[in-house]
Coordinates of C-alpha atoms in Angstrom, one line a residue:
Chain A
M1 CA 0.0 0.1 0.0
E2 CA 2.9 2.1 1.1
R3 CA 3.9 2.2 -2.4
D4 CA 1.1 3.8 -3.8
I5 CA 1.8 6.9 -2.1
P6 CA 2.8 9.3 -4.6
I7 CA 6.2 10.8 -3.8
F8 CA 5.3 14.7 -3.9
L9 CA 2.0 13.6 -0.9
K10 CA 5.4 12.5 0.5
I11 CA 7.4 15.5 0.5
A12 CA 4.4 17.0 1.4
A13 CA 3.4 14.5 4.5
V14 CA 7.2 15.8 5.5
L15 CA 7.0 19.0 5.3
G16 CA 4.1 19.6 7.5
F17 CA 5.1 17.0 9.7
V18 CA 8.4 19.7 10.0
Y19 CA 5.9 22.9 10.2
L20 CA 4.0 21.3 12.9
L21 CA 7.2 19.6 15.2
A22 CA 9.9 22.8 14.5
P23 CA 9.2 25.3 17.1
I24 CA 8.5 22.5 19.8
F25 CA 12.2 21.0 18.3
V26 CA 13.3 25.0 18.8
V27 CA 11.7 25.1 23.1
V28 CA 13.5 21.3 23.6
L29 CA 16.8 22.6 22.1
A30 CA 16.7 25.8 24.0
G31 CA 15.9 24.5 27.8
F32 CA 19.0 22.1 27.2
N33 CA 21.4 25.2 26.1
S34 CA 24.1 26.4 28.1
S35 CA 23.8 30.1 27.5
D36 CA 22.8 32.9 29.8
F37 CA 19.2 33.8 27.4
L38 CA 16.6 31.9 25.5
S39 CA 18.4 32.1 21.4
F40 CA 18.8 29.6 19.1
P41 CA 21.2 27.4 17.5
P42 CA 22.2 26.8 21.1
D43 CA 25.3 27.4 22.7
G44 CA 25.7 23.9 23.8
F45 CA 24.6 21.4 25.7
S46 CA 23.1 21.3 29.7
L47 CA 21.0 21.0 32.7
R48 CA 21.0 24.5 34.5
W49 CA 17.7 25.3 33.4
I50 CA 16.6 22.3 33.7
K51 CA 17.5 22.2 37.5
K52 CA 16.7 25.8 38.0
F53 CA 13.3 24.6 36.7
L54 CA 12.5 21.4 39.1
S55 CA 14.4 23.7 42.0
S56 CA 12.0 27.3 40.9
D57 CA 9.6 27.2 43.7
K58 CA 7.6 29.5 41.2
Y59 CA 7.8 27.0 38.6
M60 CA 7.2 24.1 40.4
T61 CA 3.9 25.0 42.2
S62 CA 2.5 26.4 38.4
F63 CA 3.6 22.8 37.3
L64 CA 1.8 20.9 40.1
F65 CA -1.3 23.7 40.3
S66 CA -1.7 23.6 36.4
F67 CA -1.7 19.6 36.7
R68 CA -4.1 19.1 39.9
L69 CA -6.4 21.9 38.0
A70 CA -6.5 19.9 34.3
F71 CA -7.4 16.4 36.7
M72 CA -10.3 18.3 38.7
T73 CA -11.4 20.0 34.5
M74 CA -11.3 16.6 33.4
V75 CA -13.1 14.6 36.0
V76 CA -16.0 17.2 35.8
A77 CA -15.6 17.6 32.2
T78 CA -15.9 14.1 31.7
V79 CA -18.9 13.6 33.7
L80 CA -21.3 16.3 32.6
G81 CA -20.2 16.3 29.0
T82 CA -21.1 12.3 28.2
I83 CA -24.4 13.1 30.2
A84 CA -25.1 16.2 27.5
A85 CA -23.2 13.7 24.9
I86 CA -25.9 11.2 25.8
F87 CA -28.7 13.6 26.5
L88 CA -28.4 15.3 22.3
S89 CA -27.9 12.0 20.7
R90 CA -31.3 10.3 22.7
S91 CA -33.3 13.2 23.3
A92 CA -36.1 14.4 21.3
F93 CA -36.1 17.4 21.9
R94 CA -36.8 19.6 19.1
G95 CA -34.3 22.8 20.2
K96 CA -31.6 19.9 19.9
G97 CA -29.3 20.3 17.1
L98 CA -29.5 24.3 18.6
L99 CA -28.6 23.5 22.1
R100 CA -26.1 21.7 20.2
T101 CA -24.4 24.2 19.8
F102 CA -25.1 26.2 21.7
F103 CA -22.4 23.2 23.8
L104 CA -20.3 23.6 21.6
S105 CA -19.7 26.9 21.1
P106 CA -16.7 27.0 23.2
L107 CA -14.5 25.5 20.5
V108 CA -15.4 27.9 18.3
L109 CA -15.4 30.9 20.6
P110 CA -11.7 32.6 20.9
G111 CA -10.5 31.9 24.3
V112 CA -9.6 35.6 24.9
V113 CA -14.0 36.2 24.6
V114 CA -14.5 33.4 26.7
G115 CA -12.2 34.5 29.5
L116 CA -13.2 38.3 28.8
S117 CA -16.9 37.3 29.3
L118 CA -16.2 34.7 32.1
Y119 CA -13.7 37.6 33.9
A120 CA -16.8 39.9 33.4
F121 CA -19.7 38.3 34.7
Y122 CA -18.0 37.3 37.2
L123 CA -16.9 41.2 38.3
S124 CA -20.6 42.0 38.0
T125 CA -22.6 39.6 39.3
G126 CA -20.1 40.0 42.6
I127 CA -20.5 35.7 42.9
G128 CA -17.2 35.9 45.0
L129 CA -15.3 34.3 41.5
V130 CA -13.4 37.6 40.6
R131 CA -10.0 35.3 40.2
T132 CA -10.2 32.4 42.5
V133 CA -9.7 28.5 42.0
W134 CA -13.4 28.3 41.6
G135 CA -13.3 30.4 38.7
L136 CA -10.6 29.5 37.3
W137 CA -12.2 25.6 37.4
I138 CA -15.2 27.0 35.9
G139 CA -13.5 28.2 33.3
H140 CA -11.3 25.8 32.6
I141 CA -14.7 23.1 32.3
L142 CA -16.5 25.2 30.1
Y143 CA -13.6 25.1 27.6
S144 CA -12.9 21.5 27.5
T145 CA -16.2 20.1 27.9
P146 CA -16.8 20.3 24.5
Y147 CA -14.0 17.9 23.8
V148 CA -15.3 15.1 25.5
I149 CA -18.9 16.0 24.3
G150 CA -17.2 15.7 20.8
T151 CA -16.2 12.0 21.0
V152 CA -18.6 10.6 23.3
G153 CA -21.0 11.9 20.7
A154 CA -19.2 10.2 17.9
A155 CA -18.8 6.9 20.1
L156 CA -22.6 7.2 20.7
A157 CA -23.7 7.5 17.1
V158 CA -22.6 4.5 15.8
Y159 CA -23.7 2.4 18.8
D160 CA -27.1 0.7 18.1
V161 CA -30.1 2.4 20.9
S162 CA -30.8 -1.4 20.4
V163 CA -28.5 -3.2 21.9
E164 CA -29.9 -1.3 25.1
E165 CA -32.8 -1.6 24.8
A166 CA -32.0 -5.8 24.1
A167 CA -30.9 -5.1 27.6
R168 CA -33.6 -3.2 28.8
S169 CA -36.1 -6.5 27.6
L170 CA -33.7 -8.8 29.1
G171 CA -34.4 -7.2 32.7
A172 CA -32.3 -4.6 33.0
S173 CA -32.6 -0.5 34.5
P174 CA -32.3 1.9 32.9
W175 CA -29.4 2.5 35.1
K176 CA -27.8 -1.6 34.8
A177 CA -28.2 -1.3 31.4
F178 CA -26.6 1.9 30.9
W179 CA -23.2 0.6 33.0
K180 CA -23.6 -3.5 31.5
V181 CA -23.8 -2.9 28.3
T182 CA -23.8 1.3 26.5
F183 CA -21.0 2.3 29.2
P184 CA -18.7 -0.8 28.0
N185 CA -19.0 -0.3 23.9
I186 CA -18.7 3.5 23.8
S187 CA -16.1 3.4 26.6
S188 CA -13.6 4.2 24.9
G189 CA -15.0 7.6 23.1
I190 CA -14.9 8.6 26.9
Q191 CA -11.3 8.3 27.7
A192 CA -11.0 9.9 24.5
G193 CA -12.5 12.4 25.6
S194 CA -11.1 12.9 28.8
I195 CA -7.8 12.6 27.7
F196 CA -8.5 15.6 25.5
A197 CA -9.7 17.6 28.3
F198 CA -6.6 17.4 30.1
I199 CA -4.5 18.3 27.7
V200 CA -6.8 21.0 26.3
S201 CA -6.9 22.4 30.4
F202 CA -3.0 22.0 31.2
G203 CA -2.3 24.4 28.0
Q204 CA -5.1 26.6 28.5
F205 CA -3.7 30.4 27.7
E206 CA -6.1 32.9 27.4
V207 CA -9.0 31.9 29.6
S208 CA -6.3 31.9 32.7
L209 CA -5.4 34.8 31.7
F210 CA -8.0 36.9 32.8
L211 CA -9.5 34.3 35.4
S212 CA -6.9 33.0 37.5
A213 CA -4.8 34.9 40.6
P214 CA -0.6 36.0 41.5
N215 CA -1.0 33.3 44.3
N216 CA -2.5 30.7 41.4
E217 CA -1.0 30.2 38.0
P218 CA -1.4 27.8 35.9
L219 CA 2.3 27.0 33.9
P220 CA 1.3 28.6 30.5
I221 CA 0.2 31.7 32.6
A222 CA 3.8 30.9 35.1
M223 CA 5.5 31.0 31.5
Y224 CA 4.8 34.0 29.9
N225 CA 5.0 36.4 32.8
S226 CA 8.3 34.8 33.0
L227 CA 9.7 35.9 29.9
R228 CA 8.2 39.4 30.3
Y229 CA 11.0 40.2 32.6
K230 CA 13.6 38.2 31.5
F231 CA 14.4 36.3 28.6
E232 CA 15.9 33.2 30.5
P233 CA 16.0 29.5 29.2
D234 CA 14.4 27.8 32.0
A235 CA 10.8 28.6 30.0
A236 CA 11.8 26.6 28.2
A237 CA 12.5 23.9 30.5
A238 CA 9.0 24.5 31.9
G239 CA 8.2 24.0 28.4
I240 CA 9.7 20.6 27.9
F241 CA 7.9 19.1 31.3
A242 CA 4.8 20.4 29.7
I243 CA 5.6 19.0 26.0
T244 CA 6.1 15.2 28.1
L245 CA 3.5 15.4 30.3
V246 CA 1.3 16.0 26.7
I247 CA 3.0 13.2 25.2
A248 CA 2.5 11.0 27.8
S249 CA -1.1 11.4 27.6
V250 CA -1.3 11.0 24.7
L251 CA 1.1 7.8 24.4
L252 CA -1.5 6.0 27.4
T253 CA -4.5 6.6 24.7
N254 CA -3.2 5.7 22.1
R255 CA -2.5 2.6 24.8
L256 CA -6.0 2.8 25.9
V257 CA -7.9 2.7 22.6
N258 CA -5.1 0.0 21.3
L259 CA -5.1 -2.1 24.1
H260 CA -9.5 -1.0 23.9
K261 CA -9.2 -3.0 20.4
M262 CA -6.5 -5.4 20.8
A263 CA -9.0 -6.9 23.9
G264 CA -11.4 -7.1 20.4
G265 CA -9.6 -8.0 17.4
R266 CA -7.7 -10.7 19.5
L267 CA -9.7 -13.9 18.6
K268 CA -10.0 -12.4 14.3
Chain B
M1 CA -60.2 -15.5 27.6
S2 CA -57.5 -14.1 25.0
Y3 CA -53.7 -14.4 26.0
V4 CA -52.5 -11.0 24.7
T5 CA -54.9 -8.6 24.7
L6 CA -55.1 -3.8 23.1
S7 CA -57.8 -2.9 23.2
G8 CA -57.8 0.6 22.4
V9 CA -54.6 1.5 22.2
S10 CA -53.1 4.6 20.6
K11 CA -50.1 6.5 20.1
F12 CA -49.6 9.7 18.4
Y13 CA -46.7 12.3 18.5
G14 CA -48.8 15.5 18.9
D15 CA -51.2 15.8 16.2
V16 CA -49.3 12.8 14.4
P17 CA -51.3 9.9 14.9
A18 CA -48.9 6.7 14.4
V19 CA -50.8 4.4 15.6
K20 CA -55.0 5.3 16.0
I21 CA -57.1 3.2 17.7
L22 CA -56.4 0.2 17.8
D23 CA -57.9 -3.6 18.9
L24 CA -56.3 -6.4 19.0
E25 CA -56.3 -9.9 20.4
I26 CA -53.1 -12.7 20.5
Q27 CA -54.7 -16.4 21.5
Q28 CA -51.2 -18.2 23.5
G29 CA -49.0 -20.4 21.1
E30 CA -50.3 -18.1 18.2
F31 CA -47.5 -17.3 15.4
F32 CA -49.2 -13.9 14.7
S33 CA -47.9 -11.5 13.0
L34 CA -48.3 -7.8 12.0
L35 CA -47.6 -7.4 8.5
G36 CA -47.9 -4.2 6.1
P37 CA -45.9 -0.7 4.5
S38 CA -42.9 1.3 5.8
G39 CA -45.1 3.9 8.5
C40 CA -48.0 1.4 8.5
G41 CA -47.7 1.9 12.5
K42 CA -46.8 -2.0 12.4
S43 CA -43.7 -1.7 14.7
T44 CA -44.9 1.3 17.2
T45 CA -46.9 -1.5 18.2
L46 CA -44.9 -4.1 18.9
R47 CA -42.9 -1.1 21.0
M48 CA -45.5 -0.7 22.2
L49 CA -46.3 -4.6 23.3
A50 CA -42.1 -4.4 24.9
G51 CA -42.5 -1.3 26.5
F52 CA -40.0 1.1 25.1
V53 CA -43.3 3.2 23.8
K54 CA -46.5 4.0 26.2
P55 CA -49.9 4.5 24.3
T56 CA -51.6 7.4 24.3
S57 CA -54.3 5.7 25.2
G58 CA -55.5 1.9 25.8
D59 CA -54.3 -0.7 28.3
I60 CA -52.0 -3.4 26.8
I61 CA -52.8 -6.9 28.8
I62 CA -50.6 -10.2 28.4
N63 CA -51.4 -13.1 30.3
N64 CA -54.0 -11.7 32.8
R65 CA -51.3 -8.8 33.3
D66 CA -51.9 -5.5 33.3
M67 CA -49.0 -4.7 31.5
T68 CA -49.8 -0.8 29.6
H69 CA -47.4 0.8 32.4
L70 CA -44.6 -1.2 32.9
P71 CA -41.3 -0.7 31.9
P72 CA -40.0 -3.7 29.7
E73 CA -37.7 -4.7 32.3
H74 CA -40.6 -5.9 34.3
R75 CA -42.8 -7.8 31.3
N76 CA -40.7 -10.5 31.0
I77 CA -41.5 -10.1 27.3
G78 CA -38.2 -11.5 24.7
I79 CA -37.6 -9.4 21.5
V80 CA -35.4 -9.9 18.8
F81 CA -34.8 -6.4 16.6
Q82 CA -33.7 -6.3 13.0
N83 CA -30.0 -5.3 13.5
Y84 CA -30.2 -8.8 16.6
A85 CA -28.4 -6.3 19.0
I86 CA -25.8 -8.1 19.9
F87 CA -23.7 -7.0 23.2
P88 CA -20.7 -5.8 21.0
H89 CA -18.2 -6.6 24.3
L90 CA -19.9 -10.2 25.2
N91 CA -19.4 -13.0 23.6
V92 CA -21.9 -15.3 22.8
F93 CA -22.4 -17.6 26.3
E94 CA -22.5 -13.8 28.2
N95 CA -24.3 -12.5 25.4
I96 CA -27.4 -15.6 26.0
A97 CA -26.4 -15.3 30.5
F98 CA -27.1 -11.9 30.4
G99 CA -31.1 -12.7 30.6
L100 CA -30.3 -14.9 33.1
R101 CA -27.8 -13.0 35.4
M102 CA -30.4 -10.0 35.3
R103 CA -33.0 -12.9 37.2
K104 CA -29.7 -13.2 39.5
T105 CA -29.8 -16.9 38.3
A106 CA -26.9 -19.3 39.7
N107 CA -24.0 -19.2 38.2
D108 CA -25.0 -23.8 37.4
A109 CA -28.2 -23.3 36.7
I110 CA -27.0 -20.4 34.1
K111 CA -24.5 -22.5 32.5
Q112 CA -27.0 -25.7 32.2
K113 CA -29.8 -22.9 30.7
V114 CA -26.8 -21.7 28.0
E115 CA -26.3 -24.8 26.8
A116 CA -29.1 -26.4 26.6
V117 CA -30.3 -23.4 24.7
L118 CA -27.0 -23.6 22.2
E119 CA -28.2 -26.7 21.4
Q120 CA -31.1 -26.0 20.8
V121 CA -30.5 -23.3 18.3
G122 CA -27.7 -25.6 17.1
L123 CA -24.2 -23.0 17.9
S124 CA -22.4 -25.4 20.3
G125 CA -19.2 -25.0 20.9
Y126 CA -20.1 -20.8 19.8
E127 CA -19.8 -20.3 23.8
N128 CA -16.6 -18.1 23.1
R129 CA -17.2 -16.0 20.4
F130 CA -17.9 -12.1 19.6
Q131 CA -20.4 -10.2 17.4
R132 CA -18.2 -9.7 14.7
E133 CA -17.0 -13.4 14.0
L134 CA -20.6 -13.8 13.4
S135 CA -22.3 -14.7 10.3
G136 CA -26.0 -13.0 9.9
G137 CA -27.8 -16.1 10.1
Q138 CA -25.5 -17.0 13.7
Q139 CA -26.2 -13.8 15.4
Q140 CA -30.4 -14.1 14.5
R141 CA -29.6 -17.5 16.4
V142 CA -27.7 -16.5 19.7
A143 CA -30.8 -13.1 19.8
L144 CA -32.9 -15.9 19.4
A145 CA -31.6 -17.5 21.4
R146 CA -30.9 -15.2 24.0
V147 CA -34.6 -14.7 24.8
L148 CA -35.3 -18.0 24.9
V149 CA -33.5 -18.4 27.6
I150 CA -35.4 -16.6 29.8
R151 CA -38.5 -18.3 28.9
P152 CA -40.7 -15.0 28.1
E153 CA -44.4 -14.9 27.7
I154 CA -44.3 -13.5 24.1
L155 CA -41.4 -13.6 21.9
L156 CA -41.5 -10.7 19.9
L157 CA -39.6 -10.4 16.6
D158 CA -39.0 -7.1 14.7
E159 CA -38.3 -7.6 10.8
P160 CA -35.8 -10.8 12.2
L161 CA -35.2 -11.4 8.4
S162 CA -34.8 -8.6 7.0
A163 CA -31.0 -8.1 6.9
L164 CA -30.0 -11.2 5.5
D165 CA -29.8 -12.3 1.6
K166 CA -32.6 -14.0 0.0
K167 CA -31.2 -17.3 0.8
M168 CA -30.6 -17.5 4.1
R169 CA -34.0 -15.7 4.6
E170 CA -35.6 -18.9 3.0
E171 CA -34.1 -21.0 5.2
M172 CA -34.8 -18.2 8.8
K173 CA -38.0 -18.2 7.7
Y174 CA -38.5 -22.4 8.6
W175 CA -36.4 -23.0 11.0
I176 CA -37.9 -19.4 12.8
K177 CA -41.4 -21.2 12.7
G178 CA -39.7 -24.6 13.3
I179 CA -38.9 -22.6 16.8
Q180 CA -42.1 -21.8 17.5
Q181 CA -43.9 -24.7 17.1
Q182 CA -41.2 -26.7 19.3
T183 CA -41.3 -24.2 22.5
G184 CA -45.4 -23.4 21.5
I185 CA -44.1 -19.5 22.4
T186 CA -47.1 -17.0 21.7
T187 CA -45.3 -15.0 19.1
V188 CA -45.9 -11.1 17.4
Y189 CA -43.7 -10.7 13.8
V190 CA -43.6 -7.8 12.0
T191 CA -43.4 -7.3 8.5
H192 CA -43.3 -5.7 5.7
D193 CA -42.4 -9.5 3.8
Q194 CA -46.0 -10.8 2.3
G195 CA -44.1 -13.6 1.6
E196 CA -43.0 -14.0 5.5
A197 CA -45.9 -12.9 7.0
L198 CA -48.1 -15.9 4.7
T199 CA -45.5 -18.4 5.3
M200 CA -45.1 -18.3 8.4
S201 CA -48.3 -16.9 10.5
D202 CA -51.4 -18.8 11.6
R203 CA -53.6 -15.2 12.0
I204 CA -51.7 -12.1 10.0
A205 CA -53.3 -8.1 11.2
V206 CA -53.1 -6.2 7.6
M207 CA -51.7 -2.8 8.8
N208 CA -52.0 0.4 7.0
E209 CA -51.3 4.7 8.4
G210 CA -51.7 3.8 11.5
A211 CA -54.2 1.6 11.2
I212 CA -55.7 -2.5 11.3
L213 CA -57.3 -3.4 8.1
Q214 CA -58.1 -7.1 8.0
I215 CA -57.8 -9.6 10.4
G216 CA -57.1 -13.5 9.7
S217 CA -55.6 -16.3 8.6
P218 CA -52.8 -16.7 5.7
S219 CA -55.7 -17.8 3.1
E220 CA -58.3 -15.5 4.1
I221 CA -56.5 -12.6 3.7
Y222 CA -55.2 -13.8 0.5
E223 CA -58.6 -15.6 -0.8
V224 CA -61.1 -13.1 1.2
P225 CA -59.4 -9.7 0.8
K226 CA -62.0 -7.3 2.2
S227 CA -60.4 -3.7 0.7
R228 CA -58.3 -2.8 -2.1
F229 CA -55.3 -2.2 0.3
V230 CA -55.0 -5.9 1.4
G231 CA -55.8 -8.0 -2.2
E232 CA -53.0 -5.6 -3.7
F233 CA -50.7 -5.8 -0.9
I234 CA -50.4 -9.4 -0.1
G235 CA -49.3 -11.2 -3.7
E236 CA -50.1 -10.2 -7.5
S237 CA -53.7 -8.8 -8.7
N238 CA -55.5 -7.0 -10.9
T239 CA -57.9 -5.1 -10.0
V240 CA -60.5 -3.5 -12.7
T241 CA -63.0 -1.6 -12.0
L242 CA -66.1 -3.0 -13.6
P243 CA -70.1 -2.9 -14.8
L244 CA -71.5 -5.1 -12.5
G245 CA -75.1 -7.1 -13.6
T246 CA -77.5 -9.3 -12.2
E247 CA -76.9 -11.8 -8.3
K248 CA -77.4 -15.1 -9.2
D249 CA -76.4 -18.0 -6.3
G250 CA -75.1 -15.6 -3.9
Y251 CA -72.9 -14.5 -6.9
L252 CA -73.1 -11.2 -9.1
G253 CA -72.0 -11.3 -12.4
V254 CA -69.1 -8.5 -13.4
R255 CA -69.5 -7.6 -17.5
I256 CA -66.5 -7.9 -19.4
G257 CA -65.6 -8.5 -22.9
G258 CA -69.5 -8.3 -23.4
V259 CA -70.4 -11.0 -20.6
D260 CA -71.2 -11.5 -17.6
L261 CA -69.4 -13.4 -15.2
M262 CA -69.9 -14.8 -11.6
A263 CA -67.6 -13.5 -8.8
R264 CA -68.7 -13.1 -4.6
R265 CA -68.7 -9.9 -2.7
A266 CA -66.1 -9.2 -0.2
P267 CA -68.4 -9.3 3.1
E268 CA -68.1 -5.2 3.7
T269 CA -69.4 -4.6 0.0
P270 CA -71.8 -2.9 0.0
E271 CA -75.7 -3.9 -2.5
N272 CA -76.8 -2.5 -5.0
L273 CA -73.8 -0.9 -6.5
G274 CA -73.9 0.2 -9.9
T275 CA -69.7 -0.7 -11.0
G276 CA -67.7 -2.5 -9.2
T277 CA -63.5 -3.2 -7.7
I278 CA -63.0 -6.8 -9.3
L279 CA -60.3 -8.9 -7.6
I280 CA -58.6 -11.5 -9.2
R281 CA -55.5 -13.3 -8.7
P282 CA -53.4 -13.9 -11.2
E283 CA -53.3 -17.7 -11.2
N284 CA -57.0 -18.2 -10.8
M285 CA -57.1 -16.9 -14.5
I286 CA -58.5 -19.8 -16.6
L287 CA -57.2 -19.2 -20.0
S288 CA -58.0 -21.5 -23.4
D289 CA -56.6 -20.7 -27.2
T290 CA -60.5 -22.2 -29.0
A291 CA -64.1 -20.6 -28.1
G292 CA -66.5 -21.6 -27.1
Q293 CA -66.1 -22.9 -23.8
D294 CA -67.8 -22.6 -21.0
A295 CA -65.1 -22.0 -18.3
T296 CA -63.3 -19.4 -20.3
P297 CA -66.7 -17.7 -21.9
V298 CA -64.4 -13.5 -22.7
K299 CA -62.6 -13.3 -25.2
G300 CA -59.7 -11.2 -25.2
R301 CA -56.0 -10.3 -26.3
I302 CA -52.6 -11.5 -25.5
R303 CA -50.4 -8.4 -24.8
S304 CA -47.1 -9.9 -23.4
E305 CA -46.1 -13.8 -22.8
T306 CA -43.2 -13.8 -20.4
Y307 CA -41.5 -16.7 -19.5
Q308 CA -40.5 -17.2 -15.7
G309 CA -39.7 -20.5 -14.6
A310 CA -42.1 -22.1 -13.3
L311 CA -44.9 -19.8 -14.5
I312 CA -45.5 -18.2 -17.5
R313 CA -47.1 -14.4 -17.3
Y314 CA -49.7 -12.9 -19.2
E315 CA -50.9 -9.2 -20.1
I316 CA -54.0 -10.0 -21.5
E317 CA -56.5 -7.1 -23.2
V318 CA -60.0 -7.2 -23.3
D319 CA -62.0 -3.9 -23.2
E320 CA -60.0 -0.7 -21.8
A321 CA -58.2 -3.4 -18.8
V322 CA -55.3 -5.1 -18.8
L323 CA -55.5 -8.0 -17.1
V324 CA -52.6 -11.1 -15.7
A325 CA -52.9 -14.3 -16.0
E326 CA -49.9 -16.5 -14.9
V327 CA -50.1 -20.3 -15.7
H328 CA -47.5 -22.9 -15.0
N329 CA -44.7 -24.0 -17.1
T330 CA -45.7 -27.6 -18.0
P331 CA -44.4 -29.6 -21.2
E332 CA -48.0 -29.3 -23.0
L333 CA -48.2 -25.7 -23.0
V334 CA -48.0 -23.9 -26.7
T335 CA -46.4 -20.8 -27.5
R336 CA -48.9 -17.9 -28.3
Q337 CA -47.9 -14.9 -29.7
S338 CA -48.7 -11.1 -29.2
G339 CA -51.6 -10.8 -30.9
D340 CA -53.0 -14.1 -30.3
D341 CA -56.5 -14.4 -29.5
I342 CA -57.2 -15.7 -25.9
W343 CA -60.5 -16.9 -24.2
F344 CA -60.5 -16.6 -20.5
G345 CA -62.4 -17.0 -17.0
W346 CA -62.2 -17.4 -13.8
H347 CA -64.1 -19.5 -11.2
P348 CA -66.8 -17.2 -9.3
D349 CA -64.6 -18.1 -5.9
S350 CA -61.8 -16.4 -7.2
G351 CA -63.3 -13.2 -8.8
V352 CA -64.0 -10.5 -5.6
I353 CA -66.1 -7.7 -5.7
L354 CA -64.2 -5.5 -3.2
P355 CA -66.1 -1.6 -1.7
D356 CA -64.1 0.2 -3.1

C-alpha cells in the first residue's frame, strides 16, 4: 500500500511534520541550552535550566497547580460532557440542534472572548469568583467539556440504541443497562474525551489569563509572566516538561484505545 | 380469554398518529403477524408491546397482567431486533447469560441453561465467539437464544429476516417457525414481506396508516381480502373497475368483454352498486385458445408473454383493461404470440368484488 503513495504527497507530509514539530524542537533544544539567554541555535548542552526549573518554587508550584487543575477539570468535564452527549443523542427534544451548537460553542469562540466574558460576569454579579481557583476551574470546565461531548457523541453515533433496548427487555433497569451495556461500548470515546479535556486544560492560556490569581498561576501563565521580565531559558525547560506530560497522555490514550481494540480483535 | 389483549391502544406524536385506535386479541401459542408497508404503525405497535413506547391511550394486557405502564424490564418479554442487537463487548455465552444474570440465576444453572439453548439453536461450541465473528444467520440464532433462555411470556420479532440475503432468509423462515412450534411460545412477528407473513403465521393483521384493515388466517387474507389495499398488498392481483350485473345463486355478475362473469362479494361490499372493483389473482385466471368453452367465455388478446421458469405470465387486453394471468409451465403448453386471441374466465369463488 505504502508504495502507491505519490512522492509529492510524501514530501508534503514531511514538510507538514517539520512545520508542526519545528517550534517544539526549538523549545526542547533551548531548554538544554547552556547560554544565559533564550537563544537558538544553542551554544552548548547543559542541564542548568532544567535544574533551575526543578528547583524553582514558582515553576514547580504552577506546574503542580496546572496538573491538579487539569485533573479536576477532566473529572468534571468527563461527567458533564458524557451526560450532555447522551442527552443530545437520545432526546427527541426539538431545540436539540441549537442546544448542541450552544454546548460546542466554546470550541469556536476565541478563548479571549470566553475569558473576558466570564471575568466580566464574575465581576458584575459579585458572586465571589473573581480571580479565585473556583472561578478558574469553572472557566476550564467550560472550555474542556465540548471536547468530551464531541468524542462521546461520536462514540454514541455508531452505537445502536437497540443494543441497550435489548438489555432492558432482558430485565436490566435503565441504570444497569447503561453501566453493563452502553458504557462498555462507548468507553473508548469517554477515555479519549477525558484525556483531551486534560490536555486542553493543561495548555489553556487565554481563559486563565483573565481568571487566574497571582498566587494560583497555571504553568502557561507563569511562563508568560516570567518571559515578560527576563528572557531566560528556564521557560523553555518548563515547556519541555509540559510537552512531556502532553505526549505521555497522548501515548496513554493511544494505548488505552489500542488495548481496547486488542481486547476486541484478539479472537479474530 | 385471550393471552394478549390490546384495547383502544393508540400512539400519537403531537397531532400525528403513528397508531390510531387499535383492538387486537392474540391467543396463547399463536404465531401472529403484523403486516404492512413502512410507516403503517406495525413497529410502533410492537414497541408498545415491548414497553419502549408508551401508548397515548388504551390498555395492554398480557397473560392477565396489565402491562400498559410497566417498564420493559418488568414485562418478561423477549424481543429480537432487525439488526439482532448482540452485545458487542460480550461473547456468545455472556450474551445469552445476560437475561439470566439479571434474574440472579445461580452460575451452575446459567451454564446449564445456556448450553441447552445453544444446542437448541444449533450453535454449540460458539460460546467464546464475539459478534463480529458471527455471520448474520448466526447472530440471529444468538439473538433468539438470548431471548428463549429467559422463557418469556411472548416473543416479539421485529423484521428479523430483512438483514439477511435471500437464500438465508428462506432458510431462517422455516427455522424460526420450527422453533416457535417446538416451544409453543406466543409470537408477534412484524414484517413488510407478505411472503414471510403468509408462510409463517397462524393469523395476520394487515395494517396501513396506523390502523388494522383486516385480521385473518393467511388463506382468508389472501383469498377474501376485504379491501383493495389488502388485496393489492398481499400477493399479485388484478384489480379492475367493471359494471356489475345481476345477482344469481349468491354471486354477482361482472360485465367484461361483453360477457357476465360471476364473482362473489367481499364481506363489507355494499349491495346495489352500479360498478365495482373486481380482484382476481393471476393464477386463478383460466385460459383457453378456442372459443365456446364454458369456463372461458371472455375473448381477449395476448399483449405479452413472459417466461418465468415455473410460471408463464401473460398480459391480456380486454375492453380498456389489462389483466395478468399466470399458468404453470408444463411440456404441453403452447407458445402464444402477442396479438393472438385468447379466451378466459375464472371460478366464481376466485373473483372478489371489493367495497372500494
